[in-house]
Coordinates of C-alpha atoms in Angstrom, one line a residue:
M211 CA -75.2 0.8 10.4
A212 CA -73.7 -0.3 13.7
E213 CA -75.7 2.4 15.5
L214 CA -78.9 1.2 13.8
E215 CA -78.2 -2.3 15.0
K216 CA -77.5 -1.1 18.5
A217 CA -80.8 0.9 18.5
V218 CA -82.8 -2.1 17.3
T219 CA -81.3 -4.6 19.8
Q220 CA -81.2 -2.3 22.8
A221 CA -84.7 -0.8 22.3
G222 CA -87.5 -2.6 24.0
E223 CA -88.7 -0.6 27.0
S224 CA -92.0 -2.1 28.1
H225 CA -95.1 -0.1 28.9
E226 CA -98.3 -1.1 30.6
S227 CA -100.2 -0.4 27.5
L228 CA -100.3 1.9 24.4
S229 CA -103.0 3.9 26.3
S230 CA -100.5 4.6 29.1
L231 CA -98.3 6.2 26.6
L232 CA -100.7 8.2 24.4
C233 CA -103.7 9.0 26.7
S234 CA -104.0 11.6 29.4
E235 CA -106.6 12.0 32.2
E236 CA -108.6 14.4 29.9
R237 CA -108.2 12.6 26.6
D238 CA -108.4 9.0 25.3
F239 CA -108.3 9.7 21.6
L240 CA -106.0 10.8 18.7
I241 CA -107.0 12.9 15.7
R242 CA -107.0 12.7 12.0
N243 CA -106.2 15.7 9.8
N244 CA -109.9 16.2 9.1
G245 CA -110.6 16.5 12.9
E246 CA -112.0 13.0 13.3
K247 CA -111.3 11.4 16.7
V248 CA -109.9 7.9 17.0
K249 CA -109.8 6.1 20.3
V250 CA -106.3 5.0 21.3
E251 CA -107.6 1.6 22.2
E252 CA -108.2 1.0 18.5
L253 CA -104.4 0.9 18.1
E254 CA -104.0 -1.9 20.6
G255 CA -102.5 -5.0 19.0
K256 CA -101.0 -3.0 16.1
Y257 CA -97.4 -2.0 15.3
V258 CA -97.2 1.7 15.9
G259 CA -94.8 4.4 14.7
L260 CA -94.4 7.5 16.9
Y261 CA -93.3 10.2 14.5
F262 CA -91.6 13.2 16.2
S263 CA -91.4 15.9 13.6
A264 CA -92.1 19.6 12.8
H265 CA -92.8 21.7 9.8
W266 CA -90.0 24.2 10.6
C267 CA -87.5 21.3 10.2
P268 CA -86.2 20.8 6.6
P269 CA -85.1 17.2 7.2
C270 CA -88.6 16.5 8.5
R271 CA -90.2 18.0 5.5
Y272 CA -88.0 15.9 3.3
F273 CA -88.6 12.7 5.1
T274 CA -92.4 13.0 5.6
P275 CA -93.3 12.3 1.9
V276 CA -91.0 9.2 2.0
L277 CA -92.7 8.0 5.1
S278 CA -96.1 8.6 3.5
E279 CA -95.3 6.2 0.7
I280 CA -94.3 3.6 3.2
Y281 CA -97.4 4.1 5.3
K282 CA -99.8 3.7 2.4
K283 CA -98.2 0.4 1.5
L284 CA -98.2 -0.9 5.1
L285 CA -101.9 0.1 5.7
E286 CA -102.8 -2.9 3.5
K287 CA -101.5 -5.2 6.2
G288 CA -104.1 -3.9 8.6
D289 CA -101.9 -3.9 11.7
F290 CA -99.9 -0.7 11.4
E291 CA -100.4 2.9 12.3
I292 CA -98.4 6.1 12.8
V293 CA -99.0 8.8 15.3
F294 CA -97.5 12.3 14.7
I295 CA -95.9 13.9 17.8
S296 CA -95.5 17.6 16.9
A297 CA -92.6 19.8 17.8
D298 CA -94.2 22.7 16.0
R299 CA -94.3 26.1 17.7
D300 CA -98.0 26.8 17.3
E301 CA -101.2 25.1 16.5
K302 CA -101.6 26.6 13.1
S303 CA -98.2 25.2 12.0
F304 CA -99.2 21.9 13.5
E305 CA -102.5 21.8 11.6
E306 CA -100.9 22.8 8.3
Y307 CA -98.2 20.2 8.6
H308 CA -100.6 17.4 9.8
H309 CA -102.8 18.1 6.8
T310 CA -99.9 16.7 4.6
M311 CA -99.9 13.4 6.6
P312 CA -102.3 10.5 6.1
W313 CA -101.9 9.2 9.7
L314 CA -103.1 10.1 13.2
A315 CA -101.7 12.8 15.5
L316 CA -101.5 13.6 19.2
P317 CA -103.5 16.8 19.7
F318 CA -101.2 19.7 19.7
S319 CA -102.9 21.1 22.9
D320 CA -101.7 18.1 24.9
E321 CA -98.3 19.6 25.6
N322 CA -97.7 17.4 28.7
T323 CA -98.0 14.1 26.9
R324 CA -95.8 15.4 24.1
K325 CA -93.1 16.3 26.6
K326 CA -93.5 13.0 28.4
L327 CA -93.0 11.1 25.1
D328 CA -89.9 13.1 24.4
Q329 CA -88.5 12.1 27.7
V330 CA -89.5 8.5 27.6
F331 CA -87.8 7.9 24.2
K332 CA -85.0 10.4 24.8
V333 CA -85.7 12.3 21.6
D334 CA -82.8 14.7 21.1
G335 CA -83.3 15.5 17.4
I336 CA -86.0 15.3 14.7
P337 CA -87.2 13.7 12.6
C338 CA -87.3 10.8 15.0
L339 CA -89.4 7.7 14.4
V340 CA -90.0 5.2 17.2
F341 CA -91.5 1.8 16.3
L342 CA -93.5 0.0 19.0
D343 CA -94.5 -3.7 18.8
K344 CA -98.0 -5.0 19.3
E345 CA -97.5 -5.0 23.1
G346 CA -96.4 -1.4 23.2
R347 CA -92.7 -2.2 23.6
A348 CA -90.1 0.0 21.7
I349 CA -88.6 -2.0 18.9
T350 CA -86.2 0.8 17.7
T351 CA -85.8 4.5 18.2
E352 CA -84.0 4.7 14.9
G353 CA -87.0 4.3 12.6
V354 CA -85.9 7.1 10.2
E355 CA -82.6 5.3 9.5
T356 CA -84.4 1.9 9.3
I357 CA -86.8 3.3 6.7
G358 CA -84.0 5.0 4.8
E359 CA -82.0 1.8 4.7
Y360 CA -84.6 -0.8 3.9
G361 CA -87.9 1.0 3.2
V362 CA -91.1 -1.0 3.4
E363 CA -89.1 -4.3 3.5
A364 CA -88.1 -3.5 7.1
Y365 CA -91.6 -4.2 8.4
P366 CA -92.2 -5.2 11.2
F367 CA -89.0 -3.4 12.1
T368 CA -87.8 -6.0 14.6
A369 CA -84.2 -7.0 15.2
E370 CA -84.9 -10.4 13.6
R371 CA -86.3 -8.7 10.4
I372 CA -83.3 -6.4 10.2
D373 CA -80.9 -9.4 10.6
E374 CA -82.8 -11.2 7.9
L375 CA -82.5 -8.2 5.5
K376 CA -78.8 -7.9 6.2
A377 CA -78.3 -11.6 5.5
K378 CA -80.3 -11.2 2.3
E379 CA -78.3 -8.2 1.3
E380 CA -75.0 -10.0 1.9
A381 CA -76.2 -12.9 -0.2
L382 CA -77.2 -10.5 -3.0
R383 CA -73.8 -8.8 -2.9
A384 CA -72.0 -12.2 -3.1
A385 CA -74.1 -13.2 -6.1
Q386 CA -74.4 -9.6 -7.6
T387 CA -74.7 -9.3 -11.4
V388 CA -75.8 -6.4 -13.6
E389 CA -79.1 -8.3 -14.1
S390 CA -79.8 -8.7 -10.4
L391 CA -79.3 -5.0 -9.9
L392 CA -81.2 -3.6 -12.9
L393 CA -84.0 -6.1 -13.6
S394 CA -87.4 -5.8 -12.0
D395 CA -90.5 -7.9 -12.1
E396 CA -92.1 -5.5 -14.6
R397 CA -89.1 -4.7 -16.7
D398 CA -86.1 -6.5 -18.4
F399 CA -84.7 -3.5 -20.2
V400 CA -83.2 0.0 -19.8
L401 CA -84.0 3.0 -21.9
G402 CA -82.2 4.4 -24.8
H403 CA -83.0 7.7 -26.4
E404 CA -86.3 8.2 -28.2
G405 CA -87.9 5.5 -26.0
T406 CA -85.9 2.6 -27.4
Q407 CA -85.6 -0.4 -25.0
V408 CA -82.2 -2.1 -24.6
P409 CA -82.3 -5.5 -22.9
V410 CA -80.4 -5.5 -19.6
A411 CA -78.8 -8.8 -20.7
E412 CA -76.8 -6.9 -23.3
L413 CA -74.9 -5.2 -20.5
A414 CA -73.5 -8.5 -19.2
G415 CA -69.8 -8.7 -19.7
K416 CA -69.3 -5.0 -19.9
T417 CA -67.9 -2.5 -17.5
V418 CA -71.0 -0.5 -16.4
G419 CA -71.3 2.8 -14.6
L420 CA -74.4 3.6 -12.6
Y421 CA -74.7 7.4 -12.7
F422 CA -76.8 8.9 -9.9
S423 CA -77.4 12.5 -10.9
A424 CA -79.9 15.3 -11.3
H425 CA -80.4 18.5 -13.3
W426 CA -81.1 20.6 -10.2
C427 CA -77.6 19.7 -8.9
G428 CA -74.9 22.1 -9.9
P429 CA -72.0 19.7 -9.4
C430 CA -73.8 17.2 -11.5
R431 CA -74.3 19.6 -14.4
S432 CA -70.6 20.4 -14.1
F433 CA -69.5 16.8 -14.1
T434 CA -71.8 15.4 -16.8
P435 CA -70.0 17.0 -19.8
Q436 CA -66.7 15.6 -18.5
L437 CA -68.3 12.2 -18.2
V438 CA -69.8 12.5 -21.7
E439 CA -66.4 13.3 -23.2
I440 CA -64.8 10.2 -21.5
Y441 CA -67.8 8.0 -22.5
N442 CA -67.5 9.0 -26.2
E443 CA -63.7 8.5 -26.2
L444 CA -64.0 5.0 -24.7
L445 CA -66.7 4.0 -27.3
K446 CA -64.5 5.2 -30.1
K447 CA -61.7 3.0 -28.8
G448 CA -64.1 0.1 -28.8
E449 CA -64.1 -0.4 -25.1
A450 CA -66.9 -2.6 -23.6
F451 CA -68.2 0.2 -21.4
E452 CA -71.7 1.5 -20.8
I453 CA -73.4 4.0 -18.4
V454 CA -76.9 3.8 -17.0
F455 CA -78.4 7.1 -15.7
L456 CA -80.4 6.9 -12.5
S457 CA -82.2 10.2 -12.1
R458 CA -82.7 12.1 -8.8
D459 CA -84.8 14.7 -10.5
K460 CA -88.1 15.7 -9.0
E461 CA -90.3 15.6 -12.1
E462 CA -90.2 13.7 -15.3
K463 CA -89.8 16.8 -17.5
A464 CA -86.6 17.7 -15.8
F465 CA -85.4 14.1 -16.2
E466 CA -86.1 14.2 -19.9
E467 CA -84.4 17.5 -20.5
Y468 CA -81.3 16.4 -18.5
Y469 CA -81.2 13.0 -20.1
A470 CA -81.2 14.6 -23.6
S471 CA -77.7 15.8 -22.9
M472 CA -76.4 12.3 -22.2
P473 CA -75.4 9.7 -24.9
W474 CA -75.9 6.6 -22.6
L475 CA -78.8 4.5 -21.2
A476 CA -81.2 5.3 -18.4
L477 CA -83.7 3.7 -16.0
P478 CA -87.3 4.8 -16.5
F479 CA -87.9 7.9 -14.4
A480 CA -90.5 6.5 -12.0
D481 CA -89.0 3.0 -11.7
N482 CA -88.7 1.9 -8.1
T483 CA -85.4 0.2 -8.9
Q484 CA -83.7 3.6 -8.6
K485 CA -84.7 3.9 -4.9
K486 CA -83.7 0.3 -4.3
L487 CA -80.3 0.9 -5.7
S488 CA -79.9 4.2 -3.8
R489 CA -80.4 2.2 -0.6
Y490 CA -78.3 -0.7 -1.8
F491 CA -75.3 1.4 -2.6
R492 CA -76.1 3.9 0.3
I493 CA -75.9 6.9 -1.9
E494 CA -75.5 10.0 0.3
G495 CA -74.9 12.7 -2.3
I496 CA -74.7 13.3 -6.1
P497 CA -73.1 13.1 -8.5
T498 CA -72.2 9.5 -7.7
L499 CA -70.8 7.0 -10.3
I500 CA -70.8 3.3 -9.2
I501 CA -68.6 1.1 -11.4
L502 CA -69.5 -2.5 -12.0
G503 CA -66.9 -4.9 -13.5
P504 CA -67.7 -7.3 -16.4
D505 CA -68.8 -9.9 -13.9
G506 CA -71.3 -7.4 -12.4
K507 CA -69.4 -7.0 -9.1
T508 CA -68.8 -3.5 -7.7
I509 CA -65.3 -2.2 -8.5
R510 CA -65.7 1.4 -7.2
N511 CA -68.4 2.9 -5.0
D512 CA -67.7 6.4 -6.5
A513 CA -65.6 7.0 -9.5
V514 CA -66.5 10.7 -9.8
G515 CA -63.4 11.7 -7.9
L516 CA -61.2 9.4 -9.9
I517 CA -62.4 10.9 -13.2
R518 CA -61.9 14.4 -11.9
E519 CA -58.4 13.4 -10.8
Y520 CA -57.3 11.2 -13.8
G521 CA -59.8 11.6 -16.6
I522 CA -60.0 8.8 -19.1
R523 CA -56.8 7.3 -17.7
A524 CA -58.8 6.0 -14.7
Y525 CA -60.5 3.4 -16.9
P526 CA -61.3 0.6 -16.2
F527 CA -61.2 1.8 -12.5
T528 CA -59.7 -1.4 -11.1
K529 CA -57.4 -1.4 -8.1
E530 CA -54.6 -2.5 -10.4
R531 CA -55.2 0.5 -12.7
L532 CA -55.3 2.9 -9.8
D533 CA -52.1 1.5 -8.3
D534 CA -50.4 2.0 -11.7
L535 CA -51.6 5.6 -11.8
E536 CA -50.4 6.3 -8.2
A537 CA -47.0 4.9 -9.2
E538 CA -46.9 7.1 -12.3
E539 CA -47.8 10.2 -10.3
K540 CA -45.1 9.4 -7.7
A541 CA -42.5 8.9 -10.4
K542 CA -43.5 12.2 -12.0
R543 CA -43.3 14.0 -8.7
E544 CA -39.8 12.6 -8.1
A545 CA -38.7 13.6 -11.6
Q546 CA -40.6 16.9 -11.6
T547 CA -39.0 19.9 -13.3
L548 CA -40.4 23.4 -14.0
E549 CA -40.4 22.5 -17.7
S550 CA -42.3 19.2 -17.1
V551 CA -44.9 21.2 -15.3
L552 CA -45.4 24.2 -17.5
V553 CA -44.3 23.0 -21.0
S554 CA -46.8 21.2 -23.3
D555 CA -46.6 19.7 -26.7
E556 CA -48.1 22.9 -28.2
R557 CA -46.3 25.5 -26.0
N558 CA -42.9 26.0 -24.4
F559 CA -43.6 29.5 -23.1
V560 CA -45.7 31.6 -20.8
I561 CA -46.9 35.1 -21.6
K562 CA -46.5 38.6 -20.2
H563 CA -48.5 41.7 -20.7
G564 CA -49.1 42.5 -24.4
G565 CA -49.0 38.8 -25.3
A566 CA -45.2 38.7 -25.5
Q567 CA -43.8 35.2 -24.9
V568 CA -41.3 34.2 -22.3
L569 CA -39.7 30.8 -22.7
V570 CA -40.2 28.5 -19.7
S571 CA -36.5 27.6 -19.9
E572 CA -35.7 31.2 -18.9
L573 CA -37.4 30.6 -15.5
V574 CA -35.4 27.4 -14.7
G575 CA -33.3 27.9 -11.6
K576 CA -35.8 30.4 -10.1
T577 CA -38.3 30.0 -7.4
V578 CA -41.7 30.0 -9.3
A579 CA -45.1 30.4 -7.8
L580 CA -48.2 29.2 -9.6
Y581 CA -51.1 31.4 -8.8
F582 CA -54.5 29.8 -9.3
S583 CA -57.1 32.6 -9.2
A584 CA -60.1 34.3 -10.9
H585 CA -61.7 37.7 -10.9
W586 CA -65.1 36.3 -10.1
C587 CA -63.7 35.0 -6.7
P588 CA -63.9 37.6 -3.9
P589 CA -61.2 36.0 -1.8
C590 CA -58.9 36.0 -4.8
R591 CA -59.5 39.7 -5.4
G592 CA -58.8 40.2 -1.7
F593 CA -55.5 38.2 -1.8
T594 CA -54.1 39.5 -5.1
P595 CA -53.1 43.0 -3.8
K596 CA -51.2 41.4 -0.9
L597 CA -49.4 39.1 -3.4
I598 CA -48.5 42.0 -5.6
Q599 CA -47.0 43.8 -2.6
V600 CA -44.9 40.7 -1.8
Y601 CA -43.9 40.2 -5.4
N602 CA -42.7 43.8 -5.8
E603 CA -40.8 43.6 -2.5
L604 CA -39.0 40.4 -3.6
K605 CA -38.2 41.9 -7.0
E606 CA -36.8 45.0 -5.4
R607 CA -34.6 42.8 -3.2
G608 CA -33.3 41.1 -6.4
E609 CA -34.6 37.7 -5.5
A610 CA -34.8 35.1 -8.3
F611 CA -38.6 34.8 -8.0
E612 CA -41.4 34.7 -10.4
I613 CA -45.2 34.1 -10.4
V614 CA -47.3 32.6 -13.2
F615 CA -51.0 33.3 -13.1
I616 CA -53.2 30.4 -13.9
S617 CA -56.7 31.7 -14.6
S618 CA -60.1 30.1 -13.6
D619 CA -62.0 33.0 -15.2
K620 CA -64.9 32.3 -17.5
D621 CA -63.7 34.0 -20.7
Q622 CA -60.8 35.8 -22.3
E623 CA -62.2 39.2 -21.5
A624 CA -62.4 38.5 -17.8
F625 CA -59.0 37.0 -17.8
E626 CA -57.4 40.0 -19.5
D627 CA -59.3 42.5 -17.2
Y628 CA -58.0 40.7 -14.1
Y629 CA -54.5 40.1 -15.4
K630 CA -54.1 43.8 -16.0
S631 CA -53.8 44.3 -12.3
M632 CA -50.9 41.8 -12.0
P633 CA -47.2 42.5 -12.6
W634 CA -46.2 38.9 -13.3
L635 CA -46.4 36.2 -16.0
A636 CA -49.4 34.1 -17.0
L637 CA -50.4 30.9 -18.7
P638 CA -52.4 31.7 -21.9
F639 CA -56.1 31.7 -21.1
G640 CA -57.8 28.4 -22.0
D641 CA -54.5 26.4 -22.1
K642 CA -55.2 22.7 -21.6
T643 CA -52.3 22.5 -19.2
K644 CA -54.4 24.3 -16.6
K645 CA -56.5 21.1 -16.0
D646 CA -53.4 19.0 -15.6
L647 CA -51.8 21.5 -13.2
S648 CA -55.0 21.5 -11.1
R649 CA -54.8 17.7 -11.0
I650 CA -51.1 17.5 -10.3
F651 CA -51.2 19.9 -7.4
R652 CA -54.7 18.8 -6.2
V653 CA -56.1 22.3 -6.4
R654 CA -59.6 22.1 -4.9
G655 CA -60.4 25.8 -4.4
I656 CA -59.0 29.3 -5.2
P657 CA -57.0 31.3 -4.5
S658 CA -54.3 28.8 -4.3
L659 CA -50.5 29.5 -4.5
I660 CA -48.1 26.6 -5.3
V661 CA -44.4 27.3 -5.1
V662 CA -41.8 25.3 -7.1
G663 CA -38.2 25.6 -6.1
P664 CA -35.1 26.2 -8.2
D665 CA -34.7 22.5 -8.8
G666 CA -38.3 22.2 -10.1
K667 CA -39.6 20.3 -7.1
T668 CA -42.6 21.5 -5.2
L669 CA -41.7 23.4 -2.0
T670 CA -45.2 24.0 -0.7
D671 CA -48.8 23.7 -1.9
N672 CA -50.0 26.3 0.7
A673 CA -47.9 29.3 0.0
R674 CA -51.0 31.4 0.2
G675 CA -51.2 30.8 3.9
A676 CA -47.5 31.6 4.3
V677 CA -47.9 34.8 2.4
S678 CA -51.0 35.7 4.3
T679 CA -49.3 35.3 7.6
H680 CA -45.7 36.3 6.9
G681 CA -45.7 38.4 3.8
A682 CA -42.4 38.6 1.9
K683 CA -40.7 37.1 4.9
A684 CA -42.1 33.7 3.7
Y685 CA -39.6 33.6 0.9
P686 CA -37.9 31.2 -0.1
F687 CA -40.8 29.0 1.1
T688 CA -38.6 26.1 2.2
D689 CA -40.0 23.8 5.0
A690 CA -37.1 24.8 7.3
H691 CA -37.7 28.5 6.7
L692 CA -41.5 28.3 7.2
E693 CA -41.0 26.3 10.4
R694 CA -38.7 29.0 11.7
L695 CA -41.3 31.7 10.9
E696 CA -44.0 29.7 12.6
K697 CA -41.8 29.4 15.7
E698 CA -41.2 33.2 15.6
M699 CA -44.9 33.8 15.3
E700 CA -45.5 31.6 18.3
E701 CA -42.9 33.5 20.3
L702 CA -44.5 36.8 19.3
V703 CA -47.9 35.5 20.4
E704 CA -46.4 34.3 23.7
K705 CA -44.9 37.7 24.4
S706 CA -48.0 39.6 23.4
P707 CA -50.6 40.6 26.0
K708 CA -53.6 38.2 26.2
E709 CA -56.0 41.1 26.3
I710 CA -55.6 44.8 25.3
R711 CA -57.6 48.0 25.1
Y712 CA -57.8 49.6 21.6
S713 CA -58.5 53.3 21.2
Q714 CA -61.0 52.7 18.4
H715 CA -63.1 50.0 20.1
E716 CA -65.1 50.1 23.4
H717 CA -64.5 46.6 24.6
P718 CA -61.4 44.7 25.6
L719 CA -59.8 42.7 22.8
V720 CA -58.6 39.1 23.5
L721 CA -55.7 37.4 21.7
T722 CA -57.4 34.7 19.7
R723 CA -56.4 32.2 17.0
R724 CA -58.5 33.0 14.0
P725 CA -58.3 31.0 10.7
V726 CA -59.6 33.9 8.7
F727 CA -60.7 37.4 9.5
C728 CA -61.0 40.9 8.3
C729 CA -59.1 43.5 10.4
D730 CA -61.4 46.3 11.5
G731 CA -58.3 48.5 12.0
C732 CA -57.0 48.5 8.4
N733 CA -59.8 46.7 6.5
E734 CA -57.4 44.1 5.2
G735 CA -57.7 40.3 5.7
G736 CA -55.8 38.3 8.2
T737 CA -55.1 34.7 9.3
A738 CA -53.6 33.0 12.3
W739 CA -54.0 35.5 15.2
S740 CA -56.0 38.5 16.0
Y741 CA -57.1 40.6 18.9
Y742 CA -60.8 39.8 18.9
C743 CA -64.0 41.0 20.5
K744 CA -66.5 38.1 20.4
D745 CA -69.5 40.4 21.3
C746 CA -68.9 42.6 18.3
D747 CA -67.1 40.2 16.0
Y748 CA -64.3 42.8 15.9
D749 CA -60.8 41.8 14.7
L750 CA -57.5 43.5 14.9
H751 CA -54.1 42.5 13.4
L752 CA -51.4 42.2 16.0
T753 CA -49.5 44.8 14.0
C754 CA -52.4 47.2 14.0
A755 CA -52.6 46.8 17.8
F756 CA -48.9 47.5 18.1
K757 CA -49.2 50.7 16.1
D758 CA -51.9 51.9 18.4
Q759 CA -49.9 51.0 21.5
P760 CA -46.2 51.0 20.8
D761 CA -45.5 50.2 24.4
L762 CA -46.8 46.6 23.9
G763 CA -43.1 45.8 23.3
N764 CA -40.4 46.0 20.8
Q765 CA -41.1 42.6 19.2
D766 CA -40.3 42.0 15.6
K767 CA -43.7 42.9 14.1
G768 CA -42.9 41.1 10.9
Q769 CA -45.3 41.6 8.0
G770 CA -48.4 41.3 10.1
T771 CA -51.1 38.8 9.3
D772 CA -52.5 40.2 6.1
A773 CA -54.5 37.6 4.2
A774 CA -57.0 37.1 1.5
M775 CA -60.5 37.9 2.4
D776 CA -63.2 40.0 0.8
E777 CA -66.2 40.7 3.0
N778 CA -68.6 40.4 0.1
C779 CA -67.7 36.8 -0.7
K780 CA -70.8 35.2 -2.2
P781 CA -71.7 36.4 -5.7
A782 CA -74.1 34.5 -7.9
G783 CA -72.7 31.4 -9.4
V784 CA -70.0 30.6 -6.9
I785 CA -69.7 29.1 -3.4
C786 CA -67.2 30.9 -1.1
D787 CA -66.6 28.8 1.9
G788 CA -64.8 31.0 4.3
D789 CA -61.6 32.1 2.5
V790 CA -61.8 29.7 -0.4
C791 CA -64.0 30.0 -3.5
Y792 CA -65.4 27.2 -5.6
K793 CA -67.6 27.5 -8.6
A794 CA -71.1 26.6 -7.6
S795 CA -71.1 24.0 -10.3
G796 CA -68.6 22.0 -8.4
S797 CA -65.8 22.5 -10.9

């Protein structure tokens, strides 16, 4: 918002006339999308928007329909026009794109004027919307942001008008009620199912959630069932709580289908209040859940994360409640034992192959790693063999170490198929404790390896990185030990040549810090450091380089930098961001 204010107040470059900006020696006209010519002089005395845009630009294609709605409303004022300044690559693209616009355009053939305007207004990205006043002075170069923030209310886009809107908004926030947010001139109700109308006045005095969501949004579809469960539980308890759905769907049919899965209220699909509230709360992504207190004031700008973190315990979402939850979590961490983590009211055991039960009490006093993983996740499948190698090595050494697999697989069959490859213990598939463990250890993606020490306290929540870089040498995963290993790695890197020649690659390889890579020498993953060819995207473990050239030194080669990575890391239904997989649904 500060940048928008700066752009509004600092813009104001004066020009001799609008014609000096938009005309050339050969041309004194603009064109409509039907080929009609309009003299530039007809725009004199009007507010003009110069719209720098291109069809190849997705943000432009998203913004253009929004701007079209604003334009149609402002045309009624009789003193406003928009001129399209194309950044398309050819005239055909320009014409196809301009055909979707109801305003004028600079002819695509006038490349010199287009370049001149780019330079005059320092356009370094599109879409860009420059507003000029009636004297041809630039009011603001941040018209896209102005429209996004205030819509048609921003007209005539001057600094004074923006200040007026800001003051109005501050006044609204100070006097905010559920009625001031949800009522409109045409409507005093929200919708229930089967078209029933519920007066907005009935929401006064309740804690209300405004749920911005859409059926096309995977994370929304994942979160909605969790929110439904919490909503129903709170109603059973008699809590004064309600939710109003504000749809971001693109058509009414999708809205109706999605709303059918929700037990709460909704705003009518085409109601302009939805857009007003999106601007008011500055909604940047969905799902978003705004919480209003019984007095109608905003308690939380986004409760989605809180519900994912704490579930129903987050209610009523006040600062006092969240402070209590933080204090509870801190106390639990300080009193954490292996049994408090793994034992539930229904179960005091984990399982091994064949379904045999192993009491959690038998693991007390050992170093225990909790392995969050799933067969559908390519990085997991890449990391598991490395972890098996480390596990077997530690067992052969007689270390008091164990691993418990915590599955994110989709069904029992997938769990069992994946678990067959593992030599360690597991939490029973579908156990409710899994959700609590993900919350306690803040597991956001998989594979994730959490290590709990012999005293039951967490040693590290990034054991995966330690195993990837140091292998079995990472044991026992204490801070002091891992810091020592990192120092040894730094020393190894310091002693290693900064550039080498490798017999299997034609170009020199440069020692490079690489968060994640796949070694082209052994086809295994790696982290931290590799010998890298930027031209060919070729990586080599330090250890693989040393095998090829033993004269690189007699350094301790350690366990290499094996890590978890599968080159084919984007199957349907999941998002694999680098070396971490998330379910595409956002779970």
